[in-house]
Tab-separated table of C-alpha atoms and ligand atoms in Angstrom:
chain	number	residue	atom	x	y	z
W	6	MET	CA	125.782	97.208	109.346
W	7	SER	CA	126.738	93.885	108.351
W	8	SER	CA	125.241	91.761	105.024
W	9	GLY	CA	123.515	89.351	107.455
W	10	ASP	CA	122.081	92.382	110.019
W	11	LEU	CA	120.969	94.012	106.568
W	12	SER	CA	119.046	91.195	105.146
W	13	LYS	CA	117.384	91.076	108.476
W	14	ALA	CA	116.170	94.596	108.219
W	15	TRP	CA	114.590	93.902	104.769
W	16	ASN	CA	113.194	90.943	106.632
W	17	ARG	CA	111.570	92.948	108.970
W	18	HIS	CA	110.013	95.522	106.258
W	19	ALA	CA	109.371	92.955	103.773
W	20	GLU	CA	105.898	92.414	103.895
W	21	THR	CA	104.977	96.523	104.502
W	22	TYR	CA	107.052	96.950	101.466
W	23	ALA	CA	105.056	94.617	99.249
W	24	ARG	CA	101.925	96.053	100.369
W	25	LEU	CA	103.065	99.877	99.880
W	26	GLY	CA	106.175	100.133	97.870
W	27	ALA	CA	106.160	97.787	95.683
W	28	PRO	CA	103.026	98.334	93.706
W	29	PHE	CA	104.632	101.558	92.637
W	30	THR	CA	108.282	100.348	92.045
W	31	GLY	CA	107.050	96.889	90.719
W	32	TYR	CA	104.990	99.556	88.249
W	33	MET	CA	108.605	101.039	87.357
W	34	ALA	CA	110.186	97.627	87.455
W	35	GLN	CA	107.956	96.205	85.167
W	36	SER	CA	108.371	99.193	83.067
W	37	LEU	CA	112.389	98.606	82.771
W	38	PHE	CA	111.551	95.010	81.726
W	39	ALA	CA	109.068	95.997	79.022
W	40	ALA	CA	111.862	98.845	77.783
W	41	VAL	CA	114.345	96.004	76.895
W	42	ALA	CA	111.901	93.112	76.516
W	43	GLY	CA	112.206	93.447	72.687
W	44	ARG	CA	116.001	93.377	72.910
W	45	LEU	CA	116.646	89.744	74.796
W	46	PRO	CA	117.487	86.989	72.529
W	47	LYS	CA	114.814	84.048	71.552
W	48	GLY	CA	114.854	82.004	75.252
W	49	ALA	CA	116.691	83.941	77.397
W	50	ARG	CA	117.956	83.527	80.595
W	51	ILE	CA	117.218	86.258	82.899
W	52	LEU	CA	118.375	86.541	86.193
W	53	GLU	CA	116.843	89.482	88.469
W	54	VAL	CA	118.957	90.535	91.622
W	55	ALA	CA	117.479	92.237	94.528
W	56	CYS	CA	113.980	91.628	93.109
W	57	GLY	CA	111.907	92.419	96.277
W	58	ASN	CA	108.444	90.669	96.159
W	59	GLY	CA	108.950	89.866	92.093
W	60	GLU	CA	107.254	92.278	90.471
W	61	LEU	CA	110.370	92.705	87.539
W	62	SER	CA	110.252	88.747	87.521
W	63	ARG	CA	106.477	88.509	86.796
W	64	ALA	CA	107.054	90.605	83.947
W	65	ALA	CA	109.734	88.390	82.523
W	66	VAL	CA	107.746	85.112	83.245
W	67	LEU	CA	104.754	86.326	81.241
W	68	HIS	CA	107.552	86.848	78.385
W	69	CYS	CA	108.791	83.232	78.544
W	70	LEU	CA	105.342	81.784	78.786
W	71	GLU	CA	104.223	84.171	75.223
W	72	GLU	CA	107.511	83.148	73.798
W	73	GLY	CA	106.780	79.565	74.699
W	74	ARG	CA	103.958	79.535	73.266
W	75	SER	CA	104.338	82.182	70.229
W	76	GLU	CA	107.700	80.473	69.413
W	77	GLY	CA	108.156	77.063	70.579
W	78	VAL	CA	110.759	78.151	72.581
W	79	ARG	CA	110.554	79.453	76.074
W	80	GLY	CA	113.610	81.632	78.077
W	81	SER	CA	114.091	81.108	81.876
W	82	VAL	CA	114.118	83.466	84.875
W	83	VAL	CA	115.727	83.490	88.089
W	84	ALA	CA	114.095	85.734	91.117
W	85	THR	CA	116.766	86.224	93.588
W	86	ASP	CA	117.218	88.607	96.733
W	87	PHE	CA	119.767	88.444	99.982
W	88	SER	CA	116.200	89.039	102.012
W	89	SER	CA	114.168	85.147	102.725
W	90	GLU	CA	111.152	86.946	103.308
W	91	MET	CA	111.198	88.946	100.114
W	92	VAL	CA	111.940	85.323	98.366
W	93	GLU	CA	109.121	83.684	99.777
W	94	LEU	CA	106.855	86.595	98.984
W	95	ALA	CA	108.198	86.503	95.084
W	96	ARG	CA	107.599	82.864	95.458
W	97	ARG	CA	103.837	83.717	96.116
W	98	ASN	CA	103.913	86.193	93.745
W	99	LEU	CA	104.724	84.146	90.684
W	100	SER	CA	103.385	81.299	91.430
W	101	VAL	CA	99.981	82.344	90.662
W	102	LEU	CA	101.327	82.190	87.110
W	103	GLY	CA	101.718	78.360	86.639
W	104	ALA	CA	104.509	78.633	85.261
W	105	GLY	CA	106.582	75.696	86.516
W	106	ASP	CA	110.136	75.135	85.566
W	107	VAL	CA	109.965	78.424	83.810
W	108	VAL	CA	111.260	80.358	86.917
W	109	ARG	CA	112.705	80.306	90.325
W	110	CYS	CA	113.352	81.944	93.398
W	111	GLU	CA	116.495	81.877	95.271
W	112	VAL	CA	117.952	83.620	98.367
W	113	GLN	CA	120.969	85.433	96.943
W	114	ASP	CA	123.282	87.969	97.723
W	115	GLY	CA	123.925	90.194	94.866
W	116	GLN	CA	127.179	91.226	96.308
W	117	ALA	CA	128.483	87.594	95.929
W	118	LEU	CA	126.361	84.964	93.334
W	119	GLY	CA	126.633	81.724	93.540
W	120	PHE	CA	126.305	81.225	89.709
W	121	GLU	CA	128.733	79.984	87.378
W	122	ALA	CA	130.289	82.935	85.136
W	123	ALA	CA	128.254	83.368	81.712
W	124	SER	CA	125.030	81.765	82.714
W	125	PHE	CA	122.659	84.516	81.811
W	126	ASP	CA	121.818	86.360	78.993
W	127	ALA	CA	120.393	89.297	80.780
W	128	VAL	CA	120.588	90.676	84.334
W	129	PHE	CA	118.022	93.352	86.098
W	130	SER	CA	117.984	95.330	88.940
W	131	ALA	CA	115.477	97.729	89.863
W	132	PHE	CA	116.251	100.061	92.488
W	133	GLY	CA	118.755	96.827	93.711
W	134	ILE	CA	122.214	97.472	93.167
W	135	PHE	CA	122.037	101.315	93.680
W	136	LEU	CA	121.826	101.048	97.398
W	137	PHE	CA	124.379	97.914	97.754
W	138	PRO	CA	127.260	98.812	100.166
W	139	ASP	CA	129.721	97.534	97.878
W	140	ARG	CA	127.953	98.124	94.398
W	141	GLN	CA	131.654	97.825	92.912
W	142	ALA	CA	131.154	94.085	93.443
W	143	GLY	CA	127.120	94.420	92.882
W	144	TRP	CA	128.222	95.641	89.342
W	145	GLY	CA	130.694	93.215	88.806
W	146	GLU	CA	128.835	90.302	89.968
W	147	ALA	CA	126.321	91.256	87.280
W	148	ALA	CA	129.271	91.058	85.114
W	149	ARG	CA	130.725	87.978	85.850
W	150	VAL	CA	127.600	85.969	85.628
W	151	LEU	CA	126.623	87.704	81.742
W	152	ARG	CA	127.708	86.147	78.850
W	153	SER	CA	129.543	88.615	76.697
W	154	GLY	CA	127.591	90.683	74.892
W	155	GLY	CA	124.230	90.300	77.627
W	156	LEU	CA	122.094	92.859	78.841
W	157	LEU	CA	121.971	95.152	82.141
W	158	ALA	CA	119.287	96.596	82.626
W	159	THR	CA	118.707	98.500	86.229
W	160	ALA	CA	116.778	101.447	87.675
W	161	VAL	CA	118.061	103.651	89.984
W	162	TRP	CA	116.267	106.938	92.014
W	163	ARG	CA	117.352	110.376	90.504
W	164	GLY	CA	118.654	112.596	92.977
W	165	PRO	CA	116.210	115.332	95.059
W	166	GLU	CA	117.001	118.474	92.730
W	167	ASP	CA	115.213	115.997	90.133
W	168	ASN	CA	112.988	113.967	91.802
W	169	ALA	CA	109.774	115.421	94.089
W	170	LEU	CA	109.625	111.620	96.050
W	171	LEU	CA	113.079	111.977	97.812
W	172	ARG	CA	112.840	115.848	98.399
W	173	LEU	CA	109.451	115.397	99.497
W	174	GLN	CA	110.088	112.908	101.960
W	175	MET	CA	113.679	113.996	103.033
W	176	GLU	CA	112.998	118.263	103.393
W	177	PRO	CA	110.988	117.601	106.397
W	178	VAL	CA	112.425	114.915	108.460
W	179	MET	CA	115.856	116.792	108.085
W	180	ALA	CA	114.187	120.201	108.913
W	181	SER	CA	112.871	118.617	112.200
W	182	LEU	CA	115.901	116.054	113.194
W	183	PRO	CA	117.680	117.729	116.384
W	184	ASP	CA	121.358	119.100	115.120
W	185	ARG	CA	123.102	116.566	116.736
W	186	VAL	CA	121.191	113.559	114.779
W	187	ARG	CA	121.376	115.608	111.245
W	188	ALA	CA	125.197	116.306	111.638
W	189	SER	CA	126.232	112.823	112.041
W	190	ILE	CA	124.231	111.161	109.214
W	191	PRO	CA	126.693	110.553	106.455
W	192	ARG	CA	126.453	111.424	102.648
W	193	PRO	CA	124.603	108.476	100.930
W	194	SER	CA	127.336	107.074	98.699
W	195	TRP	CA	124.418	105.961	96.060
W	196	LEU	CA	123.961	110.049	95.474
W	197	ASP	CA	127.205	109.514	93.369
W	198	ILE	CA	124.970	107.629	90.374
W	199	THR	CA	121.755	109.657	90.654
W	200	THR	CA	122.692	111.457	87.400
W	201	ALA	CA	123.211	109.697	84.330
W	202	GLU	CA	126.669	110.559	83.639
W	203	GLY	CA	127.572	109.427	87.589
W	204	LEU	CA	125.869	106.113	87.288
W	205	VAL	CA	127.289	105.672	83.232
W	206	LYS	CA	130.559	106.405	84.575
W	207	GLU	CA	130.037	103.712	87.423
W	208	VAL	CA	128.617	100.521	85.082
W	209	SER	CA	131.453	101.433	82.491
W	210	ALA	CA	134.242	101.296	85.401
W	211	ALA	CA	132.462	97.782	85.987
W	212	GLY	CA	133.429	96.607	82.389
W	213	PHE	CA	129.880	97.280	80.838
W	214	VAL	CA	129.292	99.095	77.260
W	215	GLU	CA	126.868	100.818	74.947
W	216	PRO	CA	125.073	102.551	78.312
W	217	GLU	CA	121.696	104.078	77.347
W	218	VAL	CA	120.086	106.017	79.704
W	219	SER	CA	116.519	107.255	79.755
W	220	VAL	CA	114.384	109.342	82.433
W	221	PHE	CA	111.645	107.517	83.596
W	222	ASP	CA	108.425	109.411	86.043
W	223	ALA	CA	105.795	108.018	87.901
W	224	VAL	CA	103.486	108.872	90.881
W	225	LEU	CA	103.642	107.136	93.818
W	226	THR	CA	100.167	107.289	95.642
W	227	ALA	CA	100.479	106.327	99.338
W	228	PRO	CA	97.190	105.874	100.978
W	229	THR	CA	97.591	108.211	104.238
W	230	PRO	CA	100.038	110.451	105.280
W	231	ARG	CA	100.481	107.967	107.708
W	232	ALA	CA	100.946	105.270	105.540
W	233	MET	CA	103.929	107.013	103.997
W	234	TRP	CA	105.537	107.894	107.667
W	235	SER	CA	104.594	104.243	108.839
W	236	MET	CA	106.821	103.121	105.644
W	237	MET	CA	110.119	105.815	105.760
W	238	ARG	CA	110.023	105.193	109.770
W	239	GLU	CA	110.771	101.678	109.075
W	240	SER	CA	112.322	101.179	106.057
W	241	PRO	CA	116.113	99.803	105.963
W	242	LEU	CA	116.849	102.958	104.224
W	243	SER	CA	115.607	105.853	106.188
W	244	GLY	CA	114.569	104.311	109.507
W	245	PRO	CA	117.927	104.231	110.405
W	246	LEU	CA	118.387	107.894	110.925
W	247	PHE	CA	116.186	107.809	113.735
W	248	ALA	CA	117.677	104.874	115.738
W	249	THR	CA	119.524	107.571	118.233
W	250	CYS	CA	116.021	109.520	118.445
W	251	SER	CA	114.453	109.855	121.670
W	252	ARG	CA	110.984	109.118	121.616
W	253	GLU	CA	110.083	113.032	122.153
W	254	GLU	CA	112.579	113.808	118.925
W	255	ILE	CA	111.071	110.973	116.783
W	256	ALA	CA	107.021	112.363	117.380
W	257	ALA	CA	108.741	116.115	116.628
W	258	VAL	CA	109.772	114.504	112.908
W	259	GLU	CA	106.334	112.538	112.726
W	260	SER	CA	104.718	115.884	113.683
W	261	THR	CA	106.671	117.505	111.020
W	262	VAL	CA	106.363	114.888	108.366
W	263	LEU	CA	102.809	114.545	108.519
W	264	SER	CA	101.585	118.156	108.376
W	265	THR	CA	103.813	118.424	105.093
W	266	PHE	CA	101.708	115.461	103.618
W	267	GLU	CA	98.831	116.221	104.850
W	268	ALA	CA	99.214	119.713	102.967
W	269	LEU	CA	100.035	117.644	99.955
W	270	SER	CA	96.716	115.769	100.565
W	271	GLY	CA	94.301	117.751	101.713
W	272	GLY	CA	93.503	116.004	104.797
W	273	ALA	CA	95.219	112.813	107.154
W	274	ASP	CA	92.475	110.379	105.570
W	275	ARG	CA	93.455	111.223	102.114
W	276	PRO	CA	95.923	109.828	99.397
W	277	VAL	CA	99.065	111.254	99.138
W	278	ARG	CA	100.842	111.385	95.827
W	279	PHE	CA	104.184	112.147	94.944
W	280	ASN	CA	106.172	112.530	91.635
W	281	ALA	CA	108.807	110.463	90.918
W	282	SER	CA	111.986	110.413	88.676
W	283	CYS	CA	114.460	107.911	87.913
W	284	HIS	CA	116.820	106.399	85.441
W	285	PHE	CA	116.525	103.185	83.401
W	286	LEU	CA	120.285	102.694	82.064
W	287	VAL	CA	120.826	99.547	79.585
W	288	ALA	CA	124.032	98.429	78.693
W	289	ARG	CA	126.319	95.629	77.346
W	290	SER	CA	128.610	92.980	79.089
D	25	SAM	C1	113.884	98.957	97.692
D	25	SAM	S1	113.894	97.397	96.935
D	25	SAM	C2	113.434	97.275	95.495
D	25	SAM	C3	112.851	95.673	95.209
D	25	SAM	C4	112.501	95.363	93.702
D	25	SAM	N1	113.245	95.103	92.671
D	25	SAM	C5	111.210	96.598	93.656
D	25	SAM	O1	111.474	97.489	92.487
D	25	SAM	O2	110.083	96.587	93.912
D	25	SAM	C6	115.552	96.999	97.507
D	25	SAM	C7	115.599	95.337	97.654
D	25	SAM	O3	116.961	94.944	97.697
D	25	SAM	C8	117.153	93.686	98.179
D	25	SAM	N2	118.891	93.850	98.559
D	25	SAM	C9	119.845	94.612	99.755
D	25	SAM	N3	120.558	94.814	99.464
D	25	SAM	C10	120.874	93.578	98.782
D	25	SAM	C11	121.887	92.524	98.211
D	25	SAM	N4	123.122	92.379	98.983
D	25	SAM	N5	121.481	91.258	97.918
D	25	SAM	C12	120.351	91.214	97.447
D	25	SAM	N6	119.241	91.946	97.847
D	25	SAM	C13	119.531	93.205	98.084
D	25	SAM	C14	116.499	94.024	99.320
D	25	SAM	O4	116.133	92.571	100.120
D	25	SAM	C15	114.879	94.760	98.945
D	25	SAM	O5	114.252	93.715	98.346
């Protein structure tokens, strides 16, 4: 899929993601910011790549505002995403902070950023660069726009063996997809960086040094089994799995997924909880 088609797919998913996904990934993204905030220089110029509806940037803006009050020096935040709908949601989300010129939101492809070299002290990307078709370009652009010694912080899902969220979502899907479809699914390349070793190897190859990886666990709560299925069905990540399925084939997957989730939740109208696990990586340019 071209970058343009992918950004359109995220545009279509933006509202659902903001409602169901971002309250959870947003908590993890804000925790990623908190894990690094103490190391930021005063008045840091902060970039968020693939910001979604701006949850990490929200934490960054609050940090800058507090810094302005307590230190008299205020940093700045640029929240970017290649989906114009996501950027609009981020703009709305951040506008309530009354942060004025501390923050701006821009449509930017993280694989080809329109910023000068060395324009930022820190680049953050929570569940963003890891899914780019050209991750090397994503890490490379983060390195280019960081000043020497600047900080990269990123969150990347751990693989299904360590991450019940992925396992519980994908097992019923894979078990019920027709053989023809299952056989045609390519191995997602981001599985290469679901381990700490794989992630460190990749960002080191992009020129980052002093990598530190930690595990971060959280519990995702979906309001109902069907709400989680709807998100999976629509998401640009899992939705394409069903592109060549007939209506009957999708109904069969839906039935398997819903009964798996209902067994976890205890009923169709009950919340379903998934233990999720990711890596936080922090490194220097
Ligand atoms: C899983 S969401 C994560 C959003 C947010 N960081 C969070 O933690 O909630 C992935 C985001 O990456 C964005 N994205 C995907 N490819 C991108 C690219 N090449 N450049 C910029 N953003 C991209 C999508 O539009 C989407 O907002």
